XYZ file of C-alpha atoms in Angstrom:
665
model
C -29.097 35.448 -19.946
C -25.821 33.878 -18.925
C -22.194 34.878 -18.630
C -18.834 33.096 -18.543
C -17.091 32.566 -15.189
C -13.582 31.252 -14.672
C -13.836 28.404 -12.184
C -10.256 27.209 -12.027
C -6.992 27.705 -13.891
C -3.861 25.630 -14.269
C -1.315 26.647 -11.644
C 2.239 25.643 -10.764
C 4.215 26.060 -7.522
C 5.177 29.579 -6.468
C 8.561 28.366 -5.206
C 10.836 25.567 -6.383
C 10.273 23.243 -3.423
C 10.224 19.833 -5.093
C 8.243 18.389 -2.165
C 5.109 20.154 -3.421
C 5.496 19.229 -7.104
C 3.266 16.112 -6.746
C 0.360 18.389 -5.770
C 0.564 20.218 -9.104
C 1.935 17.789 -11.730
C 2.319 14.025 -12.040
C 4.678 11.996 -14.201
C 3.619 8.554 -12.964
C 1.281 5.931 -14.386
C -2.110 5.760 -12.697
C -1.615 2.370 -11.060
C -4.858 1.570 -9.313
C -4.858 0.509 -5.713
C -6.626 -2.545 -4.357
C -10.361 -3.116 -4.540
C -12.263 0.016 -3.533
C -14.921 -1.883 -1.600
C -12.261 -3.534 0.537
C -10.421 -0.267 1.125
C -13.526 1.635 2.165
C -15.175 -1.252 3.967
C -14.510 -2.709 7.394
C -11.450 -1.563 9.317
C -9.651 -4.909 9.131
C -9.801 -5.004 5.337
C -8.771 -1.358 5.186
C -5.735 -1.959 7.390
C -4.646 -4.988 5.358
C -4.503 -2.866 2.217
C -2.614 0.104 3.643
C 0.810 -1.104 2.547
C -0.286 -1.689 -1.035
C -2.094 1.626 -1.247
C 0.800 3.708 0.049
C 3.585 2.118 -1.988
C 6.017 4.686 -3.362
C 5.611 6.019 -6.890
C 7.573 9.300 -6.449
C 5.053 11.147 -8.719
C 5.876 14.767 -9.586
C 9.248 14.796 -7.837
C 10.745 13.580 -11.135
C 9.985 16.981 -12.659
C 13.021 19.242 -13.030
C 12.388 22.707 -11.521
C 13.654 24.394 -14.698
C 10.661 22.959 -16.573
C 8.403 25.360 -14.686
C 8.397 28.506 -16.854
C 5.836 30.604 -14.944
C 2.887 30.372 -12.577
C 0.855 28.790 -15.393
C 3.341 27.441 -17.977
C 5.302 24.187 -18.007
C 7.860 22.822 -20.449
C 7.857 19.104 -21.392
C 10.906 17.283 -22.679
C 10.661 15.391 -26.010
C 8.135 12.512 -25.762
C 7.548 13.239 -22.066
C 4.114 12.428 -20.625
C 2.756 14.628 -17.865
C -0.599 14.532 -16.085
C -2.472 17.402 -14.500
C -4.638 14.886 -12.638
C -3.363 16.277 -9.350
C -4.710 17.898 -6.193
C -4.373 21.490 -7.417
C -4.997 20.952 -11.136
C -7.606 18.216 -11.499
C -11.184 19.535 -11.574
C -13.313 18.248 -8.614
C -16.414 17.689 -10.747
C -18.568 15.985 -8.109
C -18.366 18.963 -5.714
C -19.457 21.373 -8.456
C -22.209 18.948 -9.501
C -23.604 18.528 -5.982
C -23.383 22.041 -4.553
C -23.455 24.623 -7.362
C -25.589 25.905 -10.243
C -22.957 24.747 -12.752
C -24.040 21.804 -14.926
C -21.366 21.896 -17.636
C -17.775 23.115 -17.868
C -15.494 24.123 -20.712
C -11.830 23.112 -20.522
C -9.459 25.180 -22.650
C -5.814 24.084 -22.943
C -3.104 26.055 -24.774
C -0.119 24.032 -25.985
C 2.865 24.855 -28.191
C 5.043 22.182 -29.789
C 4.319 20.202 -32.935
C 2.853 16.767 -32.360
C 1.920 17.303 -28.712
C -1.282 15.567 -27.639
C -3.833 16.610 -24.998
C -6.053 13.848 -23.600
C -8.993 14.490 -21.236
C -10.047 11.896 -18.661
C -12.754 11.553 -16.079
C -13.199 9.307 -13.070
C -16.247 8.018 -11.253
C -16.874 7.666 -7.533
C -15.292 4.188 -7.473
C -12.079 5.598 -8.942
C -12.248 4.016 -12.379
C -11.017 6.411 -15.075
C -12.271 6.828 -18.641
C -10.812 8.584 -21.666
C -13.149 11.414 -22.715
C -11.545 13.216 -25.651
C -8.187 14.111 -27.214
C -6.556 16.584 -29.606
C -3.160 16.866 -31.304
C -1.156 20.016 -32.038
C -0.763 20.636 -35.753
C 1.830 23.252 -36.551
C 3.624 25.171 -33.816
C 0.793 25.379 -31.299
C -2.905 25.308 -30.669
C -5.751 26.053 -28.291
C -8.140 23.183 -27.615
C -11.574 23.375 -26.004
C -13.545 20.489 -24.562
C -17.178 20.696 -23.422
C -17.635 18.502 -20.363
C -20.999 17.757 -18.689
C -21.268 17.327 -14.913
C -24.302 15.036 -14.986
C -22.425 11.740 -14.308
C -20.814 12.974 -11.076
C -23.567 12.562 -8.458
C -21.458 10.492 -6.041
C -17.937 11.494 -6.973
C -15.352 11.855 -9.708
C -12.889 14.288 -11.275
C -11.920 15.615 -14.699
C -8.281 16.102 -15.683
C -6.010 16.234 -18.713
C -2.688 14.652 -19.680
C -0.181 16.063 -22.149
C 2.350 14.093 -24.225
C 5.100 16.083 -25.954
C 6.145 15.521 -29.538
C 9.662 14.761 -30.790
C 10.862 18.290 -30.052
C 9.169 18.850 -26.701
C 6.190 21.022 -25.847
C 5.025 23.764 -23.517
C 1.661 23.801 -21.798
C 1.118 27.550 -21.738
C -2.002 27.422 -19.584
C -5.450 25.942 -19.081
C -8.782 27.203 -17.747
C -12.002 25.593 -16.595
C -14.946 27.922 -17.295
C -18.746 27.714 -17.178
C -21.812 29.609 -18.343
C -23.628 30.865 -15.253
C -26.729 33.034 -14.651
C -26.167 36.745 -15.196
C -26.779 37.484 -11.508
C -23.707 35.336 -10.712
C -21.413 37.226 -13.083
C -19.573 39.290 -10.475
C -17.248 37.640 -8.000
C -17.646 38.195 -4.282
C -15.054 39.663 -1.932
C -13.589 38.321 1.265
C -12.421 39.616 4.618
C -9.502 37.420 5.727
C -9.456 37.071 9.525
C -6.144 36.008 11.078
C -5.702 35.558 14.822
C -2.062 35.753 15.845
C 0.412 35.452 18.666
C 3.267 34.672 16.246
C 4.346 37.998 14.754
C 6.969 36.753 12.287
C 4.902 33.905 10.844
C 1.853 36.138 10.647
C 3.761 38.914 8.877
C 5.171 36.416 6.374
C 1.661 35.130 5.644
C 0.425 38.706 5.143
C 3.319 39.338 2.763
C 2.367 36.262 0.784
C -1.233 37.474 0.492
C -0.120 40.960 -0.530
C 2.268 39.710 -3.208
C -0.379 37.580 -4.965
C -1.536 40.074 -7.613
C -4.333 37.866 -8.883
C -5.805 37.745 -5.354
C -6.106 41.507 -4.821
C -9.512 42.027 -6.561
C -11.012 39.431 -4.218
C -9.678 40.927 -0.974
C -11.832 43.433 0.870
C -9.990 43.653 4.193
C -7.345 41.572 5.939
C -7.995 41.696 9.685
C -5.171 40.670 12.016
C -6.272 40.179 15.604
C -2.970 40.652 17.425
C -3.237 38.998 20.850
C 0.426 38.403 21.693
C 2.974 40.219 23.819
C 5.196 40.724 20.780
C 3.281 42.651 18.131
C 3.086 41.790 14.470
C 3.725 45.438 13.601
C 7.164 45.133 15.247
C 8.207 42.163 13.105
C 10.994 42.776 10.598
C 8.705 41.174 7.990
C 5.838 43.605 8.606
C 6.920 46.485 6.298
C 6.705 44.164 3.276
C 3.265 43.004 4.435
C 2.060 46.575 4.868
C 3.420 47.610 1.478
C 1.740 44.686 -0.262
C -1.703 45.013 1.311
C -1.829 48.774 1.830
C -5.180 50.096 3.030
C -6.657 46.599 2.987
C -4.692 45.676 6.115
C -6.094 46.340 9.605
C -4.281 45.203 12.737
C -6.559 45.035 15.778
C -4.758 44.783 19.115
C -6.616 43.017 21.934
C -6.025 40.740 24.913
C -5.454 37.024 24.502
C -8.989 35.687 23.983
C -7.839 32.549 22.213
C -8.733 31.474 18.712
C -12.449 31.764 19.307
C -12.096 35.314 20.649
C -9.785 36.317 17.838
C -11.944 34.880 15.077
C -15.093 36.268 16.680
C -13.528 39.751 16.558
C -12.829 39.308 12.846
C -16.352 38.014 12.279
C -17.831 40.926 14.199
C -15.785 43.504 12.279
C -16.741 41.876 8.977
C -20.447 41.860 9.835
C -20.379 45.428 11.141
C -18.532 46.668 8.053
C -20.917 44.795 5.765
C -18.949 45.287 2.536
C -17.494 41.786 1.987
C -19.466 38.769 0.808
C -17.465 36.383 2.951
C -15.215 36.204 6.000
C -12.374 33.680 5.816
C -10.902 32.291 9.026
C -7.184 31.534 8.579
C -4.479 30.475 11.036
C -1.387 32.636 11.378
C 1.153 29.791 11.263
C 0.373 28.581 7.753
C 1.764 28.809 4.253
C -1.089 29.560 1.879
C -1.767 28.702 -1.749
C -3.376 32.058 -2.699
C -5.189 30.525 -5.655
C -7.167 28.468 -3.150
C -8.774 31.626 -1.744
C -9.931 32.613 -5.233
C -11.321 29.134 -5.844
C -13.164 29.117 -2.517
C -14.760 32.498 -3.273
C -15.735 31.359 -6.780
C -17.275 28.150 -5.456
C -19.183 30.118 -2.816
C -20.428 32.572 -5.453
C -21.908 29.750 -7.527
C -23.240 27.566 -4.711
C -26.967 26.794 -4.792
C -27.361 28.175 -1.281
C -25.034 30.047 1.102
C -22.291 27.495 1.774
C -19.269 27.362 4.071
C -16.252 26.515 1.900
C -13.299 25.025 3.739
C -9.762 24.309 2.604
C -7.669 21.241 3.322
C -4.573 21.080 5.481
C -1.205 19.813 4.279
C 1.724 19.012 6.553
C 4.094 21.980 6.773
C 7.037 19.636 7.411
C 6.170 17.024 4.770
C 4.533 19.203 2.189
C 3.033 16.569 -0.110
C 1.183 14.968 2.818
C -2.539 15.705 3.179
C -3.533 15.687 6.833
C -7.222 14.935 6.333
C -9.659 14.897 3.414
C -12.909 15.794 5.154
C -13.993 15.573 8.790
C -17.168 14.640 10.606
C -18.419 14.661 14.177
C -19.328 11.077 15.050
C -22.744 11.596 16.723
C -22.780 8.700 19.242
C -19.251 9.331 20.558
C -19.463 13.020 19.709
C -15.864 13.220 18.586
C -14.338 14.774 15.461
C -12.621 12.405 13.075
C -11.717 11.736 9.455
C -14.712 10.204 7.731
C -14.767 6.410 8.006
C -14.092 5.780 4.303
C -11.173 8.225 4.204
C -7.595 8.464 5.359
C -5.526 10.989 7.257
C -1.852 11.735 6.555
C -2.112 10.687 2.901
C 1.118 11.383 1.020
C 0.585 12.398 -2.617
C 4.323 11.996 -3.055
C 3.847 8.270 -2.480
C 0.472 7.698 -4.139
C -1.003 9.983 -6.760
C -4.570 11.239 -6.956
C -5.506 9.292 -10.069
C -4.554 5.915 -8.598
C -6.104 6.476 -5.134
C -9.673 5.308 -5.541
C -10.887 6.494 -2.144
C -10.172 10.124 -3.129
C -12.654 9.958 -6.005
C -15.741 9.514 -3.840
C -17.103 12.915 -2.796
C -16.282 13.582 0.852
C -19.279 15.073 2.674
C -18.398 16.735 5.973
C -19.925 18.279 9.096
C -17.407 21.113 9.485
C -14.065 22.453 8.343
C -11.201 23.581 10.546
C -10.656 27.320 10.796
C -7.060 27.019 9.587
C -8.779 27.987 6.277
C -12.537 28.355 6.150
C -14.720 30.738 4.107
C -18.028 31.718 5.779
C -20.688 33.749 3.929
C -21.558 36.941 5.812
C -25.248 36.040 5.639
C -24.505 32.856 7.613
C -22.760 34.837 10.356
C -25.673 37.263 10.454
C -28.200 34.453 10.897
C -26.513 31.846 13.121
C -24.224 34.128 15.140
C -20.497 34.308 15.756
C -18.069 31.868 17.351
C -18.765 30.337 20.743
C -16.763 32.103 23.513
C -14.681 29.020 24.378
C -11.087 30.240 23.847
C -9.795 27.330 21.710
C -10.950 23.882 20.491
C -14.358 22.943 19.088
C -15.227 26.494 17.992
C -14.954 25.551 14.305
C -16.701 22.176 14.597
C -19.528 23.570 16.746
C -20.056 26.390 14.237
C -20.234 23.893 11.382
C -22.878 21.862 13.213
C -24.815 25.014 14.087
C -24.783 26.203 10.482
C -25.758 22.754 9.231
C -28.776 22.729 11.544
C -29.794 26.099 10.058
C -29.587 24.694 6.510
C -26.109 25.911 5.546
C -23.766 23.087 4.467
C -19.998 22.937 4.713
C -17.870 21.763 1.797
C -14.206 20.825 2.283
C -13.186 21.868 -1.194
C -10.329 20.196 -3.118
C -7.903 22.706 -4.595
C -8.115 25.125 -1.648
C -5.469 24.446 0.981
C -2.786 25.630 3.389
C 0.322 24.024 4.861
C 0.186 23.844 8.655
C 1.953 22.149 11.574
C 0.205 18.745 11.884
C -1.850 17.913 14.956
C 0.203 14.765 15.500
C 3.206 16.888 16.543
C 1.306 18.439 19.433
C 0.627 17.343 22.989
C -2.740 19.038 23.341
C -4.568 16.028 24.780
C -2.453 16.135 27.957
C -1.234 19.695 28.519
C -3.185 22.857 29.429
C -5.277 22.412 26.294
C -6.852 19.254 27.729
C -9.130 21.522 29.786
C -10.499 23.202 26.661
C -10.698 19.945 24.725
C -12.892 18.360 27.381
C -14.994 21.349 28.408
C -15.747 22.419 24.864
C -16.496 18.921 23.627
C -19.104 18.606 26.371
C -20.576 22.012 25.523
C -20.770 21.135 21.821
C -22.446 17.826 22.672
C -24.954 19.551 24.948
C -25.794 21.872 22.057
C -25.903 19.376 19.202
C -25.992 15.733 20.305
C -29.127 14.066 18.913
C -29.213 11.675 21.892
C -31.031 12.360 25.135
C -27.928 11.983 27.304
C -25.238 12.677 24.763
C -24.887 9.126 23.479
C -21.604 7.628 24.661
C -20.255 11.029 25.685
C -20.508 10.655 29.492
C -19.399 7.026 29.544
C -16.403 7.776 27.333
C -15.485 10.736 29.516
C -15.450 8.405 32.534
C -13.289 5.852 30.722
C -10.760 8.485 29.682
C -10.652 9.994 33.141
C -9.897 6.618 34.736
C -7.179 6.049 32.118
C -5.493 9.385 32.887
C -5.626 8.821 36.644
C -4.223 5.285 36.379
C -1.495 6.586 34.007
C -0.226 9.031 36.675
C -1.374 11.984 34.541
C -2.837 13.779 37.537
C -2.653 17.302 36.132
C -4.599 16.226 33.037
C -7.206 14.451 35.135
C -7.588 17.480 37.414
C -8.008 19.830 34.431
C -10.642 17.575 32.900
C -12.477 17.463 36.229
C -12.315 21.262 36.483
C -13.694 21.466 32.944
C -16.715 19.384 33.927
C -17.338 21.518 37.001
C -17.190 24.687 34.906
C -19.721 23.364 32.393
C -22.147 22.797 35.281
C -21.925 26.525 36.094
C -23.891 27.262 32.948
C -23.321 29.000 29.594
C -23.434 32.600 30.736
C -20.102 32.337 32.572
C -18.187 31.746 29.323
C -17.747 35.346 28.173
C -16.655 36.635 31.561
C -13.787 34.173 32.007
C -12.540 34.198 28.409
C -9.603 36.509 29.151
C -8.590 34.912 32.464
C -9.164 31.158 32.172
C -5.828 30.309 30.535
C -3.788 31.921 33.311
C -5.971 30.221 35.924
C -5.551 26.714 34.555
C -1.802 27.129 33.972
C -1.333 28.119 37.605
C -3.642 25.322 38.752
C -1.903 22.478 36.891
C 1.624 23.291 38.067
C 0.835 21.629 41.420
C 1.571 18.233 39.881
C 4.920 16.949 38.690
C 3.591 15.620 35.355
C 2.911 19.261 34.372
C 6.368 20.531 35.368
C 8.416 20.354 32.179
C 12.204 20.090 32.062
C 14.120 20.994 28.910
C 17.188 19.119 30.195
C 16.649 15.454 31.015
C 19.568 15.603 33.472
C 17.533 17.915 35.703
C 15.780 14.744 36.888
C 17.365 11.745 38.671
C 18.636 8.737 36.697
C 16.532 5.608 36.303
C 16.901 2.963 39.008
C 14.689 -0.006 39.759
C 14.856 -2.636 42.458
C 13.948 -5.580 40.215
C 14.704 -6.188 36.534
C 11.838 -6.782 34.078
C 10.176 -10.169 34.533
C 11.835 -12.779 32.296
C 13.667 -9.983 30.491
C 10.532 -8.755 28.754
C 10.567 -5.321 27.162
C 8.803 -2.608 29.117
C 7.223 -1.251 25.932
C 5.756 -4.378 24.375
C 2.345 -3.791 22.814
C -0.102 -6.138 24.559
C -2.550 -8.331 22.702
C -6.314 -8.059 23.124
C -6.486 -10.432 26.111
C -3.507 -8.821 27.853
C -4.990 -5.372 27.258
C -8.279 -6.391 28.873
C -6.466 -7.845 31.875
C -4.280 -4.730 32.230
C -7.344 -2.476 32.062
C -9.058 -4.468 34.813
C -6.029 -4.608 37.125
C -4.623 -1.098 36.593
C -7.136 0.732 38.845
C -6.538 -1.802 41.627
C -2.772 -1.561 41.363
C -2.965 2.186 42.028
C -4.166 1.445 45.577
C -1.009 -0.445 46.516
C 1.789 1.271 48.469
C 4.439 3.008 46.392
C 7.767 1.208 46.066
C 10.285 2.959 48.297
C 13.037 3.513 45.718
C 10.594 5.049 43.208
C 10.170 8.140 45.354
C 13.795 9.101 44.791
C 14.510 7.603 41.358
C 12.225 7.089 38.370
C 11.686 3.451 37.453
C 11.672 4.000 33.697
C 12.203 6.516 30.932
C 9.590 6.497 28.171
C 9.470 8.304 24.855
C 6.232 10.092 23.967
C 5.285 7.355 21.493
C 5.738 4.651 24.152
C 3.916 6.515 26.928
C 0.676 4.581 26.478
C -1.550 3.755 29.407
C -0.683 0.040 29.342
C 2.974 0.969 29.865
C 2.495 3.809 32.351
C 0.297 1.803 34.730
C 3.241 -0.519 35.475
C 5.315 2.133 37.212
C 5.362 4.092 40.422
C 7.416 6.791 38.697
C 8.686 7.448 35.172
C 10.335 10.146 33.091
C 8.157 10.819 30.041
C 9.052 12.966 27.023
C 6.578 15.309 25.335
C 5.260 14.880 21.777
C 7.122 17.914 20.459
C 10.444 16.488 21.681
C 11.393 19.636 23.580
C 11.039 18.529 27.210
C 10.347 15.772 29.717
C 8.236 15.435 32.851
C 8.320 13.205 35.915
C 5.239 11.069 36.528
C 4.835 9.928 40.159
C 2.159 7.654 41.608
C 0.227 8.944 44.642
C -2.333 6.451 46.070
C -4.062 9.046 48.265
C -4.492 11.449 45.344
C -5.683 8.539 43.232
C -8.446 7.650 45.728
C -9.603 11.263 45.953
C -9.653 11.742 42.187
C -11.507 8.500 41.552
C -14.146 9.400 44.118
C -14.724 12.817 42.532
C -14.661 11.295 39.045
C -17.443 8.846 39.811
C -19.550 11.489 41.561
C -19.398 14.059 38.764
C -20.137 11.546 36.015
C -23.180 10.308 37.915
C -24.316 13.909 38.154
C -23.888 14.400 34.397
C -25.949 11.301 33.691
C -28.770 12.681 35.843
C -28.642 16.315 34.739
C -27.748 16.047 31.034
C -31.241 16.775 29.622
C -31.722 19.897 31.762
C -28.170 21.089 31.130
C -28.656 20.653 27.368
C -31.832 22.728 27.535
C -29.997 25.556 29.312
C -27.162 25.674 26.780
C -29.440 25.461 23.750
C -31.652 28.264 25.003
C -28.609 30.471 25.673
C -26.824 29.799 22.364
C -28.305 32.761 20.496
C -27.420 35.149 23.311
C -23.793 34.097 23.873
C -22.923 34.042 20.145
C -24.643 37.319 19.269
C -22.665 40.373 18.108
C -24.010 42.269 21.129
C -22.554 39.732 23.584
C -19.205 39.790 21.831
C -19.140 43.616 21.733
C -19.310 43.632 25.527
C -16.394 41.188 25.714
C -14.359 43.300 23.296
C -15.297 46.560 25.039
C -11.808 47.196 26.513
C -10.263 47.118 23.020
C -12.941 47.835 20.426
C -13.210 51.305 18.831
C -10.023 52.475 20.526
C -8.115 55.554 19.267
C -5.416 55.190 16.623
C -2.458 53.275 17.967
C -4.508 50.450 19.468
C -6.335 49.827 16.194
C -3.648 50.059 13.504
């Protein structure tokens, strides 16, 4: 026996922000980009084609907001052509083909307006599109159904439909993608949404958005908010609307600041202990959500061949048609997260539509999905454990690798997404977060690197440490060194220091001037230098390959020279964040450097004695890692089950868990 399941429906923007229109509708021709093999091949060929690929087409921004009649209905002007081959409305056939029990879908489109035509297309992994079928409205309106097999989509490809209005216009009333599925897959699962917050207003606005989405309510079991900030979400002026919308489904759990990993682990623990939801979804607090994406993720998880982690994509909150990344991997030799090699980050659908971007038609297989939006089956949490106790950074990627090793794949699923502040606007590689970046990357590599000594991990750590020291970024270098020392203490120290480590490292790093931020540039002395630039050359010229190699060789030696006398009183240069590269910083004895977020500056000052001490310790600890890596990896792998178990996390949460009413609201 089988039953019909709705897989996906046509949706339109909730608000009238024209920036997001290209994600829902497209009025442009599908002009193909350059040769797909060149684009996805070697880096040089890929770079040469970037300009052609990203040329402006303006896509759905040409749509007038008044044409949107409802969440599902859209009015077309006479003779207007409109495509639903877009991020939120095209059907990602290859993902359903590869990961689910669905082998055929039924597309039903409802159109009013005499003479309107509906045309169905498909694409293959190389991006070439083909016309599949078409129908024309006779009379005032019609409902058209198209049976579409998934067999040809092994490596990639999408289905979508275009609509052309007749002489008097047309309205696309709605469209649904459905499938016949086994009777035991008839009922949809439910989800516990887990939100960790220190931003009460943004969190309350997100909760309000979830509560106001009527179609989402049958899928929600509980919405857990792990409130870890000084200012509470329940005190936000936006909270009453959130509480009214979600009602008894909302639970606010107050606890100390245990970082993202501690917050998400609390949500995971509560979801597992409660045992009533099929899934737990990790979601950041500072996002704008497309609620339909949650429904699609649950539906995909329900119909997956095996328990599968279903992740959403991230769009740029400040440039809302820009996709930040379309699938991420952990490169095993370097052991670093990155966009897959045949993909792009920061891809703007407002400049290049889905249909014409060939690289988007190949299925993107991933190792993990960020926890800004990530659906995890409860059975996976029960088998592989909860988050690592590492505060922030690498908790989501490590979990994805751990689940993958246990036979549970991750799918970054098109059509499920949030808008979030992009990583490029943050300074987390240099500030207090650099400690967690480095420590947790090493821990993840110890747990999951397939190479005996972590591949290039130790060597790359040494290279980066030398770069930071030579660039006068002493606080960053000291934090990275502290991170390496802490890893050597072993895995069982992680839970105990979860609540205190942030305060410790913030106090520790303030010893150095590069960590002392000034909101007003005039708090620091003006720039003065004894000699002008040689031959009038710009201080921020980008060196060629030969010059870069020479600079890299000479920079460590230059740090041993005495500091120029004037530089102790006046900075020698003022650099913007984008110009503060190592090949520029190594030239100076002091410099004022702005931060990536544009809110402050810091004074970098060269100290030869500190440089010698740091370099000595850097070499010693990296030699130790090279010697001890195999034994250290054994210790961490043997302890993994213990430190990620619900029992271990219950002890960490003991001061806050099962508290009387008032602490658990």
